[in-house]
Amino acid sequence: MAAPGLPRPCRCEGVVTGNEPLGPGLLRLSVRLPLEPGFVPGQFAMLNLPAGRAWTFGRPLSILDWLAGEVSFLYRVVGRGTGELAGLKPGAAVTFLGPLGTPFPLDLGGRKAVLVAGGVGLPPLFAWRKQRPQDVAAAYFGARDQEDAPWPLLDSGWRVGLEDLGPSARGGARQGLVTDLLEEDFPADGTRDDCTVLACGPWPMLEAVHRQARRRGWPCWLSLEEHMGCGYGACKGCVVPVADGPDAWRPATCCQDGPVFDAAHLAWPQLERT
Amino acid sequence: MAAPGLPRPCRCEGVVTGNEPLGPGLLRLSVRLPLEPGFVPGQFAMLNLPAGRAWTFGRPLSILDWLAGEVSFLYRVVGRGTGELAGLKPGAAVTFLGPLGTPFPLDLGGRKAVLVAGGVGLPPLFAWRKQRPQDVAAAYFGARDQEDAPWPLLDSGWRVGLEDLGPSARGGARQGLVTDLLEEDFPADGTRDDCTVLACGPWPMLEAVHRQARRRGWPCWLSLEEHMGCGYGACKGCVVPVADGPDAWRPATCCQDGPVFDAAHLAWPQLERT
Amino acid sequence: MMPATPQWWRVDPLEPFQLGPRLIPGRIWTASGCFAYGLTGHEMTAPGFASPFAGLGAVVTKTVTPAARAGNPMPRLVETPCGALNSIGLENVGLDAFIRDVMPELEKRGVPFVASIAATCPEQFGEMARALQETGGGLRHWHGLELNLSCPNVAEGGHDFGKDPHTVAACVRAAREQVTDRALLAKLTPNVGDIAALAVAASGAGVDAVSAVNTFVGLEVDLATGEPILPRRFGGYSGPAILPLALAKVDEIVRKAGVPVVGVGGIATAEDALKFFALGAVAVQVGTAQMRDPFSAATIARRLHEIYLGNKRG
Amino acid sequence: MMPATPQWWRVDPLEPFQLGPRLIPGRIWTASGCFAYGLTGHEMTAPGFASPFAGLGAVVTKTVTPAARAGNPMPRLVETPCGALNSIGLENVGLDAFIRDVMPELEKRGVPFVASIAATCPEQFGEMARALQETGGGLRHWHGLELNLSCPNVAEGGHDFGKDPHTVAACVRAAREQVTDRALLAKLTPNVGDIAALAVAASGAGVDAVSAVNTFVGLEVDLATGEPILPRRFGGYSGPAILPLALAKVDEIVRKAGVPVVGVGGIATAEDALKFFALGAVAVQVGTAQMRDPFSAATIARRLHEIYLGNKRG
Ligand SMILES: Cc1cc2nc3c(=O)[nH]c(=O)nc-3n(C[C@H](O)[C@H](O)[C@H](O)COP(=O)(O)OP(=O)(O)OC[C@H]3O[C@@H](n4cnc5c(N)ncnc54)[C@H](O)[C@@H]3O)c2cc1C
Ligand SMILES: Cc1cc2nc3c(=O)[nH]c(=O)nc-3n(C[C@H](O)[C@H](O)[C@H](O)COP(=O)(O)OP(=O)(O)OC[C@H]3O[C@@H](n4cnc5c(N)ncnc54)[C@H](O)[C@@H]3O)c2cc1C
Ligand SMILES: Cc1cc2nc3c(=O)[nH]c(=O)nc-3n(C[C@H](O)[C@H](O)[C@H](O)COP(=O)(O)O)c2cc1C
Ligand SMILES: Cc1cc2nc3c(=O)[nH]c(=O)nc-3n(C[C@H](O)[C@H](O)[C@H](O)COP(=O)(O)O)c2cc1C
Ligand code: FES
Ligand code: FES
C-alpha cells in the first residue's frame, strides 16, 4: 500500500511530447498523461511501450517534474529499454504506472537539507529543491565529466563536481567528487549539526555520503536502485536488506518500502557484502 | 537449387522508398536494394524487419517490378506481418531474400498467354505482361469490389471483373468473375486452342480457371500459396502435393519447386481434399 | 489486426462457477507470486477501472511456507526478449503471519482469494491446511487452497518434490482431509516428461482442479563474465514465451487425464486466455503480465465479458 | 547497445577441433531439419559472403528414416511472437536416396556434414549406421552421425522413444558398433524431467557428444475455431523463446553428467551462441534462425572469429 498521504498511482497511456538529448546518451523525456495525481520527490514511475512492443517489465525512472499534465524524466541510455526510449519521437505512445514508492521526506523537522545527486540520480533532488527551496542548505551534483551533466537542469544553486573537469569549467564546475565539495563546505567539526542529507546516485557515492553524514551526526536518506519487476510491491524481485533488530535483517522492497530509505534502517553489513 | 538460368538470390538489407496505399489495406511497397540480380515473373521474396523487430519467419511477397535498383511489391494487410509492413515509412530498413522460387515460363513455345489475376495475385502476371506484351492474348483481373483493385496498375490492357460492381464502372470494369469474362472471350468450342493460361489468385479462382483450361485443352500454370518458413527449400514447411505416377503423389515445396506449378503435375485429388 | 471475435465463446468470466465444493466468483484469477498477497495495488487507478481487483475471480496469494523465508539473493529477475526468469526463492511472511495478518485483511477488503502453500512433506501440507481451515473456515472470501508442488527455486526438496506422482497424491490427500468445503488445487510443475500422470495422481487423491503450469526451468548467461546471471544459476521462465508450452501441457492434462484445469502461463491478453478456455480450462491465472500492469487481469476479465455479451446478443 | 565483447572468449570457431575420433572443421553448425540436406542455398549471395556455407563447421542434414516419408498435412508451421511451432512430420527422402543421391553430392561440393538418422528401434539404428558407414566411410566431408532420439512429431514411437535412458543407450550402442571413425552424437529430447540421465546413458553407451536440445512440445490455438492450429495438435517449439530453456538443459548436462554437449535452441546471434559456449558447449547448431536467414550460421561464425581475433590481440 502506498503510505497514507501519498498520491494515488495511476496506470495510463501517455504521449511523448519531448525527448531531447541533454548530453551524449543523456535525455529528458516529457510525457503528456490523461491523469495527474502529482508526486512527492523520490517517487518514480514504471515506463513501458504499448502492447506488441512492450518489454516484459517496465523501466523505473524517477520523476523529475510534473507540470500542467506533463511529467518529465531524466535518463541515461544503458541498455535495451532506455535505448528504445531514446528512439521515441514526439507523438509516440508510452505506458505509465506511477507515482510509485516511498519518497524523500519533505518535512525535515526544522533541519536543513543537504542534497547530493550523482548522475541520473538528480531527478528526486531536483524536484525536492524545487518544492522546498527555502529548506536547502546546499545542493551538490557530481558526474564523471562535462558531457555527463544535464546542464539545462543545473542552475547556479547546484555546486557541480566533475571527476574529470576537462578544459573548460562550465557552470562553475569543480574538479572532484561531490563528497570533496561537501567536506569543504561542512567540516566535520560539529559546527553544523542541523542538517539532513538526501542523496541519490551511484552506490559508492551513497556509501561515502552516508559515512560523512554519520560523522556529522546528520540524519541521512538514501534513494537506492534495484532491478525491478513490478514496481509496486507485487513480486519481491527488488529486495533491499533492512535491519530487523540487532544483527538481524529482513528483505524490504526497493519499489514500495523504498526506493528512499532512512540510512539508519538499512542492514549495512548485508548491503556491503553485495 | 534454383533452376539453371534463374538469377542468383541475394540476402541483403534494403531501404523503403515508398509505401503508398492503392486502396483500403492495399499498398505498393518499394525498396531500394544494394544488389540487383533481377527476377523472372512469378518469383517472390521473403521480406522481414531487421534484427530486434524481425518476425520468426519472413513474409513471402511476389515481385511486382524491379527497376533501377528498386524492387516493388503489391500487398494486402491481413495480419501481423503485413500490418507492420504497412506501418513502414520511407527510410525504414527491411531485409530481403530473393528472388526465390520457380517462376512462370516466359517462353510458351509459340502459344499465347491468357493471364488471370485475382486480387493480390496480380504481381506475377503484371510482370509477365510487362516483359512479354506481344505474347498476351488476354489479361484478366478480378476482385471483390472497386476498393479491392489496385487501379494505378490496371491500364486498359486489363479486363477487370468485380463481384460487386458498385455504382460507378471505373476503368471499364464489369460485374462478374474473371472466369465469366474468360468464358465470354474464349468460347469452349475449340476455335481458340493456341493459348496457355497463367494464373495467380485465390484458390477457388485457380480451380475454376484450371477447369476452363482443361476444357479448352490449354496448358495451365498456376501460382500457389502456402504458409512458408524459410522460403528457399530448407524446412519442408510449405508442401504442395504433386503427382508421382498414377494415383500416387509426393510432397513438393511451394517455395522452391513452386510457387508456379504446371497444373498437369499437381495431385488434384489431394489438393481438393484440403 | 485483431483476430475476429471468437464466436464459440459463450461463458461469462464474471459469473460465479462451481469448483468442487465451492462457488468461485469468476474465472480470471491472478497467479501466485505475481500479485503479492492481494493487499497491494488497491489504491491504483486507471481510466475506466475502479481498481486492479475489478472483476477478478480470485487472487492466488504468494505461496507461504510454514516459517517465513527471506528468499534468494539479488538479482532475482532477468528479463528476456519474450519473458523473464525469476529466482525469488519463495520469500514469504510464513504461515502464521499469513493467517494472522493477511487473511483477515483480505476478508475485510472483500478480496476473493485462494491461498497458496508449500511444504516439504505431505504431513506439513496437512498441518498447514488444518491451520488455514481453523482460522479461515469462517471467512466469506477464502475460496480455495492451492498446493504449490512445483516451485523450482527452493533448494530443500522443491525441485524434485512435485515430480513424483506418489508424493503429489500424498500431499493432496493430506490437505483434502483438512479442507473439505473450499476448492482444492494442486499446482503442477511442467518440468516433467508426463504431466498428465501428475494430474491423474492429484485428481485421484481428491483435488478439484490442477493449476498448470508453474514456471519452466531456464537459465541466462551474463556475457561479460560467462556466468549465469542468477545466483542459483537457474530461474523460473515465465511470460509470453511459455504460452505455447503451457497450452500443450494443459491440453495433455485435459485430454489424457480428464482433470479440470486452471490454465496458467504466458497470458497477457484476453485472446491468450481464450486459448486456454478453448482447450477446456475452467479458469485462468495471470502472472507475469500482472507484474507489468496491475490491471492486466481486470482488463482481460472485462474484455471477455464484453465478448460474451456480444456473442449472447449475436 | 550491444553487450561489451566478452573477454573470456578465446576459441576460434573456424579452427578444426577433435570430437571423439574425428577432427571437425569448426564449431558453428546448422541444425537438422532447418537447412534441408545442405544442398540448398549454395547459389545465394549476401554482401561480403561467398555463400551461406562460409565458415560452417558442419551441416546436420535433415533426419532421414529407413524409408522415405511424406510428412504431415499442412499447415506444418505456426509462427509465434518469439518463435515457431513445427509439425513437419519427418518428411524425408529415406536412407537409400540419402546415401545414393545426397552424400555424394555433399562430398562433391565439399560441404562438411553430420548425417542425422531416426529409427524406431535400436536394431534399425544399427542397420542404418552400417549402411552409412559402408558407403560413406570413404568420404572426406562426412564427419559425424547424429541419432535423432527425440522427434516429437512422429506418431510411431517417436514421442516417448527417446525419453527412456535404456532405449537411448541401446540405440547409441547399436550405432557405435558400426560407426567408429566418425563423431557419434545423440540428439536428446528436452521434454523430460531429467535430461542429464539421458546424457549419462548416451555417454555410457559411447557417444562422443550429445546434441541438446530438440524442440519442446507446444501448441497453438486457432481463435476462430477454438481448435489447435496444427493438424496433430502439438508441434515442436523452437526459436528465441526457447533459448533460456535450452541453456538450462545444456547446463544440467554439462554439470551433472559431464558429457560434451553441442548446444542447440534459440540461437540467432553470435551472443546467443556464446552463452552456450560459456556453459561449456563444444559446438552449437543454428536451427530456426537459419530458416529466416540462410546466412545466420555463417554470420555467427564470422562474428565469433572476429571476437576471437580481437581477444587474442588484446
Ligand atoms: C527507483 C529507480 C529510479 C530510477 N531512476 C532513474 C532515472 O531517473 N534516470 C535513469 O537514467 N535511470 C534511473 N534508474 C535506473 C534505470 O531504471 C535503469 O537504467 C534502466 O532500467 C535500464 O534499463 P535498460 O533496459 O536500458 O537496461 P538493461 O540493462 O538492458 O536492462 C535489463 C533489466 O535490468 C534492469 N536494470 C538495468 N539497470 C538498472 C538499474 N541501474 N536500476 C534498476 N534496474 C536496472 C532494467 O530495468 C531491466 O529490467 C532508476 C532505477 C530505479 C530502481
Ligand atoms: C509465393 C507467395 C507469394 C505471395 N505474394 C503476395 C503478394 O504479392 N501480395 C500479397 O498481398 N500477398 C502475397 N502472398 C500472401 C502473403 O504472403 C501473406 O498475406 C502474408 O504472409 C500474411 O502475413 P501476415 O503476417 O500479415 O498474416 P498472418 O496471418 O498474421 O501470418 C501468420 C503466418 O501465416 C503466413 N500466412 C498468412 N497468410 C498467408 C498466405 N495467404 N500465404 C502464405 N502465407 C500466409 C504468414 O506468412 C505468417 O507466417 C504470397 C504468398 C506466397 C506463398
Ligand atoms: C516473480 C514470480 C514469482 C512467482 N512466485 C510463485 C509462487 O510463490 N508460487 C507459485 O505457485 N508460483 C509462483 N510463480 C509462478 C506463477 O504463478 C506462474 O505459474 C508462472 O509465472 C507462469 O505464468 P505467467 O507466464 O503468467 O507468469 C511466480 C512467478 C513469478 C514470475
Ligand atoms: C522446421 C523444423 C524442422 C526440424 N526437423 C528436425 C529434424 O528433422 N531432426 C532433428 O533432429 N531436429 C529437427 N528440428 C529441430 C532443430 O534441429 C532444433 O533442434 C530445434 O529447432 C531447436 O533449435 P532452434 O531454436 O535453433 O531452431 C527441426 C526444427 C524445425 C524448426
Ligand atoms: S519490483 Fe516487484 S516487489 Fe519491487
Ligand atoms: S518454406 Fe521452407 S521449404 Fe518451403
Short mmCIF file of N, CA and C in Angstrom, two decimals, chain B residues 1-2 7-13 34-35 46 48-49 54-59 80 97 100 226-240 249-253 256, chain D residues 33-37 39-47 50 62 69-72 74-85 88 91 109 239-240 288 290-295:
data_model
loop_
_atom_site.label_atom_id
_atom_site.label_comp_id
_atom_site.label_asym_id
_atom_site.label_seq_id
_atom_site.Cartn_x
_atom_site.Cartn_y
_atom_site.Cartn_z
N MET B 1 18.07 -26.03 -55.10
CA MET B 1 18.81 -25.23 -56.07
C MET B 1 17.86 -24.47 -57.00
N ALA B 2 18.16 -23.25 -57.20
CA ALA B 2 17.44 -22.51 -58.23
C ALA B 2 17.74 -23.21 -59.55
N PRO B 7 18.08 -16.05 -61.86
CA PRO B 7 19.04 -15.17 -61.18
C PRO B 7 19.42 -15.72 -59.81
N ARG B 8 20.64 -15.40 -59.38
CA ARG B 8 21.08 -15.86 -58.05
C ARG B 8 20.39 -15.04 -56.98
N PRO B 9 19.73 -15.71 -56.05
CA PRO B 9 19.06 -14.94 -54.99
C PRO B 9 20.09 -14.27 -54.07
N CYS B 10 19.72 -13.12 -53.54
CA CYS B 10 20.60 -12.44 -52.59
C CYS B 10 19.86 -12.16 -51.30
N ARG B 11 20.64 -12.02 -50.27
CA ARG B 11 20.12 -11.68 -48.95
C ARG B 11 20.75 -10.35 -48.58
N CYS B 12 19.93 -9.35 -48.43
CA CYS B 12 20.52 -8.05 -48.13
C CYS B 12 19.51 -7.17 -47.42
N GLU B 13 20.00 -6.06 -46.95
CA GLU B 13 19.11 -5.12 -46.29
C GLU B 13 18.76 -4.03 -47.29
N PRO B 34 20.91 -2.93 -52.40
CA PRO B 34 22.28 -2.76 -52.86
C PRO B 34 22.66 -3.73 -53.99
N LEU B 35 21.85 -4.77 -54.19
CA LEU B 35 22.15 -5.76 -55.24
C LEU B 35 20.94 -5.86 -56.15
N MET B 46 11.29 -13.10 -49.66
CA MET B 46 10.91 -13.14 -48.25
C MET B 46 11.34 -11.81 -47.65
N ASN B 48 11.41 -9.18 -44.34
CA ASN B 48 11.35 -9.22 -42.88
C ASN B 48 11.80 -7.86 -42.35
N LEU B 49 11.68 -7.69 -41.06
CA LEU B 49 12.20 -6.49 -40.42
C LEU B 49 13.60 -6.80 -39.90
N ALA B 54 12.46 -8.40 -35.97
CA ALA B 54 12.17 -9.38 -37.02
C ALA B 54 11.11 -10.38 -36.56
N TRP B 55 10.30 -10.80 -37.49
CA TRP B 55 9.40 -11.93 -37.25
C TRP B 55 10.20 -13.22 -37.35
N THR B 56 9.69 -14.28 -36.73
CA THR B 56 10.38 -15.56 -36.79
C THR B 56 10.64 -15.95 -38.24
N PHE B 57 9.65 -15.75 -39.08
CA PHE B 57 9.79 -16.07 -40.50
C PHE B 57 9.51 -14.84 -41.35
N GLY B 58 10.17 -14.78 -42.47
CA GLY B 58 9.87 -13.71 -43.40
C GLY B 58 8.47 -13.87 -43.97
N ARG B 59 8.02 -12.85 -44.70
CA ARG B 59 6.73 -12.91 -45.35
C ARG B 59 6.95 -12.98 -46.86
N ARG B 80 -0.32 -9.77 -38.75
CA ARG B 80 0.76 -9.08 -38.05
C ARG B 80 1.83 -8.55 -39.01
N LEU B 97 15.18 -11.36 -49.02
CA LEU B 97 15.80 -12.59 -49.51
C LEU B 97 15.09 -12.95 -50.80
N LEU B 100 13.18 -15.70 -55.22
CA LEU B 100 13.07 -17.10 -54.87
C LEU B 100 12.00 -17.79 -55.71
N GLU B 226 1.25 -21.09 -50.07
CA GLU B 226 1.27 -21.90 -48.85
C GLU B 226 1.99 -21.12 -47.77
N HIS B 227 1.64 -21.36 -46.53
CA HIS B 227 2.40 -20.76 -45.44
C HIS B 227 3.85 -21.23 -45.54
N MET B 228 4.76 -20.30 -45.33
CA MET B 228 6.16 -20.62 -45.52
C MET B 228 6.98 -20.33 -44.27
N GLY B 229 8.04 -21.11 -44.13
CA GLY B 229 9.01 -20.83 -43.08
C GLY B 229 10.21 -20.15 -43.71
N CYS B 230 11.00 -20.95 -44.45
CA CYS B 230 12.27 -20.44 -44.95
C CYS B 230 12.16 -19.75 -46.30
N GLY B 231 11.29 -20.25 -47.15
CA GLY B 231 11.18 -19.68 -48.50
C GLY B 231 12.20 -20.18 -49.49
N TYR B 232 13.14 -21.03 -49.05
CA TYR B 232 14.18 -21.46 -50.00
C TYR B 232 14.46 -22.97 -49.98
N GLY B 233 13.45 -23.72 -49.54
CA GLY B 233 13.58 -25.18 -49.66
C GLY B 233 14.25 -25.87 -48.49
N ALA B 234 14.46 -25.17 -47.39
CA ALA B 234 15.25 -25.73 -46.30
C ALA B 234 14.43 -26.47 -45.25
N CYS B 235 13.13 -26.16 -45.14
CA CYS B 235 12.40 -26.64 -43.95
C CYS B 235 11.26 -27.60 -44.25
N LYS B 236 10.83 -27.71 -45.48
CA LYS B 236 9.69 -28.55 -45.86
C LYS B 236 8.41 -28.13 -45.14
N GLY B 237 8.30 -26.85 -44.93
CA GLY B 237 7.13 -26.35 -44.22
C GLY B 237 5.99 -25.95 -45.15
N CYS B 238 6.19 -26.03 -46.45
CA CYS B 238 5.26 -25.40 -47.40
C CYS B 238 4.85 -26.35 -48.51
N VAL B 239 4.50 -27.58 -48.15
CA VAL B 239 4.37 -28.57 -49.22
C VAL B 239 3.06 -28.50 -49.99
N VAL B 240 3.18 -28.89 -51.24
CA VAL B 240 2.08 -28.98 -52.20
C VAL B 240 2.16 -30.40 -52.76
N TRP B 249 1.24 -39.70 -55.10
CA TRP B 249 1.66 -38.29 -55.01
C TRP B 249 2.85 -38.19 -54.09
N ARG B 250 3.53 -37.07 -54.20
CA ARG B 250 4.61 -36.79 -53.27
C ARG B 250 4.59 -35.30 -52.96
N PRO B 251 5.14 -34.94 -51.81
CA PRO B 251 5.15 -33.52 -51.45
C PRO B 251 6.23 -32.77 -52.21
N ALA B 252 5.86 -31.66 -52.80
CA ALA B 252 6.85 -30.74 -53.39
C ALA B 252 6.82 -29.46 -52.55
N THR B 253 7.88 -28.67 -52.63
CA THR B 253 7.86 -27.43 -51.86
C THR B 253 7.25 -26.32 -52.70
N GLN B 256 10.19 -23.69 -53.51
CA GLN B 256 11.32 -23.96 -54.38
C GLN B 256 10.86 -24.66 -55.66
N GLY D 33 17.06 -30.36 -40.06
CA GLY D 33 15.70 -30.01 -40.43
C GLY D 33 15.51 -28.55 -40.79
N CYS D 34 16.52 -27.74 -40.55
CA CYS D 34 16.39 -26.30 -40.79
C CYS D 34 17.25 -25.83 -41.95
N PHE D 35 17.99 -26.75 -42.56
CA PHE D 35 18.82 -26.37 -43.70
C PHE D 35 18.83 -27.54 -44.68
N ALA D 36 17.71 -28.24 -44.70
CA ALA D 36 17.49 -29.36 -45.61
C ALA D 36 18.69 -30.33 -45.59
N TYR D 37 19.16 -30.71 -46.76
CA TYR D 37 20.26 -31.68 -46.84
C TYR D 37 21.59 -31.00 -47.12
N LEU D 39 22.09 -29.00 -49.49
CA LEU D 39 22.23 -28.82 -50.93
C LEU D 39 21.42 -27.63 -51.42
N THR D 40 20.87 -26.92 -50.49
CA THR D 40 20.00 -25.79 -50.78
C THR D 40 20.74 -24.50 -50.44
N GLY D 41 20.56 -23.48 -51.23
CA GLY D 41 21.11 -22.17 -50.87
C GLY D 41 22.54 -21.92 -51.34
N HIS D 42 23.13 -22.89 -52.05
CA HIS D 42 24.52 -22.70 -52.47
C HIS D 42 24.71 -21.50 -53.37
N GLU D 43 23.68 -21.20 -54.16
CA GLU D 43 23.81 -20.13 -55.15
C GLU D 43 23.56 -18.76 -54.55
N MET D 44 23.20 -18.72 -53.26
CA MET D 44 22.81 -17.42 -52.67
C MET D 44 24.00 -16.52 -52.39
N THR D 45 23.73 -15.23 -52.49
CA THR D 45 24.77 -14.25 -52.21
C THR D 45 24.30 -13.29 -51.12
N ALA D 46 25.25 -12.71 -50.45
CA ALA D 46 24.96 -11.64 -49.49
C ALA D 46 26.21 -10.77 -49.45
N PRO D 47 26.03 -9.49 -49.15
CA PRO D 47 27.21 -8.63 -49.14
C PRO D 47 28.29 -9.21 -48.23
N ALA D 50 30.70 -15.43 -49.47
CA ALA D 50 30.81 -16.24 -50.68
C ALA D 50 29.55 -17.09 -50.84
N LYS D 62 18.92 -33.00 -42.70
CA LYS D 62 17.57 -33.37 -42.29
C LYS D 62 17.56 -34.84 -41.88
N ARG D 69 9.50 -40.62 -46.18
CA ARG D 69 8.25 -40.25 -45.52
C ARG D 69 7.69 -39.00 -46.16
N ALA D 70 6.34 -38.96 -46.31
CA ALA D 70 5.71 -37.78 -46.93
C ALA D 70 5.46 -36.69 -45.90
N GLY D 71 5.54 -37.00 -44.63
CA GLY D 71 5.36 -35.99 -43.60
C GLY D 71 3.90 -35.70 -43.29
N ASN D 72 3.68 -34.69 -42.50
CA ASN D 72 2.34 -34.34 -42.02
C ASN D 72 1.60 -33.45 -43.00
N MET D 74 -0.56 -30.09 -44.15
CA MET D 74 -0.40 -28.66 -43.90
C MET D 74 -1.55 -28.21 -42.99
N PRO D 75 -1.40 -27.12 -42.23
CA PRO D 75 -0.17 -26.36 -42.05
C PRO D 75 0.83 -27.09 -41.16
N ARG D 76 2.10 -26.85 -41.46
CA ARG D 76 3.16 -27.50 -40.72
C ARG D 76 3.91 -26.53 -39.82
N LEU D 77 3.64 -25.27 -39.98
CA LEU D 77 4.37 -24.26 -39.22
C LEU D 77 3.40 -23.24 -38.64
N VAL D 78 3.65 -22.83 -37.43
CA VAL D 78 2.91 -21.73 -36.84
C VAL D 78 3.92 -20.76 -36.25
N GLU D 79 3.88 -19.54 -36.69
CA GLU D 79 4.76 -18.55 -36.08
C GLU D 79 4.14 -18.08 -34.77
N THR D 80 4.97 -17.90 -33.75
CA THR D 80 4.52 -17.29 -32.51
C THR D 80 5.35 -16.01 -32.32
N PRO D 81 4.96 -15.17 -31.35
CA PRO D 81 5.65 -13.89 -31.24
C PRO D 81 7.18 -14.02 -31.09
N CYS D 82 7.65 -15.12 -30.51
CA CYS D 82 9.08 -15.21 -30.25
C CYS D 82 9.67 -16.54 -30.69
N GLY D 83 9.01 -17.20 -31.63
CA GLY D 83 9.50 -18.49 -32.08
C GLY D 83 8.53 -19.10 -33.07
N ALA D 84 8.49 -20.43 -33.10
CA ALA D 84 7.59 -21.10 -34.03
C ALA D 84 7.32 -22.51 -33.54
N LEU D 85 6.18 -23.04 -33.97
CA LEU D 85 5.89 -24.46 -33.77
C LEU D 85 5.99 -25.13 -35.12
N ILE D 88 6.49 -30.89 -39.08
CA ILE D 88 6.85 -31.34 -40.43
C ILE D 88 6.56 -32.83 -40.56
N GLU D 91 9.20 -35.45 -42.90
CA GLU D 91 9.26 -35.66 -44.34
C GLU D 91 10.73 -35.82 -44.73
N ARG D 109 30.55 -31.23 -53.40
CA ARG D 109 30.56 -29.79 -53.16
C ARG D 109 31.41 -29.40 -51.95
N GLY D 239 13.16 -21.56 -31.65
CA GLY D 239 13.38 -20.14 -31.83
C GLY D 239 13.79 -19.44 -30.54
N PRO D 240 13.96 -18.10 -30.63
CA PRO D 240 14.47 -17.34 -29.49
C PRO D 240 13.76 -17.63 -28.17
N THR D 288 16.16 -22.55 -36.32
CA THR D 288 15.12 -21.66 -36.82
C THR D 288 15.70 -20.39 -37.45
N GLN D 290 18.33 -20.08 -39.08
CA GLN D 290 18.85 -20.42 -40.40
C GLN D 290 17.72 -20.44 -41.43
N MET D 291 16.52 -20.70 -40.95
CA MET D 291 15.37 -20.66 -41.85
C MET D 291 15.05 -19.21 -42.22
N ARG D 292 15.10 -18.34 -41.24
CA ARG D 292 14.80 -16.94 -41.53
C ARG D 292 15.83 -16.34 -42.46
N ASP D 293 17.08 -16.71 -42.20
CA ASP D 293 18.19 -16.10 -42.95
C ASP D 293 19.25 -17.16 -43.18
N PRO D 294 19.43 -17.61 -44.43
CA PRO D 294 20.39 -18.68 -44.71
C PRO D 294 21.82 -18.31 -44.34
N PHE D 295 22.07 -17.05 -44.08
CA PHE D 295 23.43 -16.63 -43.71
C PHE D 295 23.61 -16.50 -42.20
#
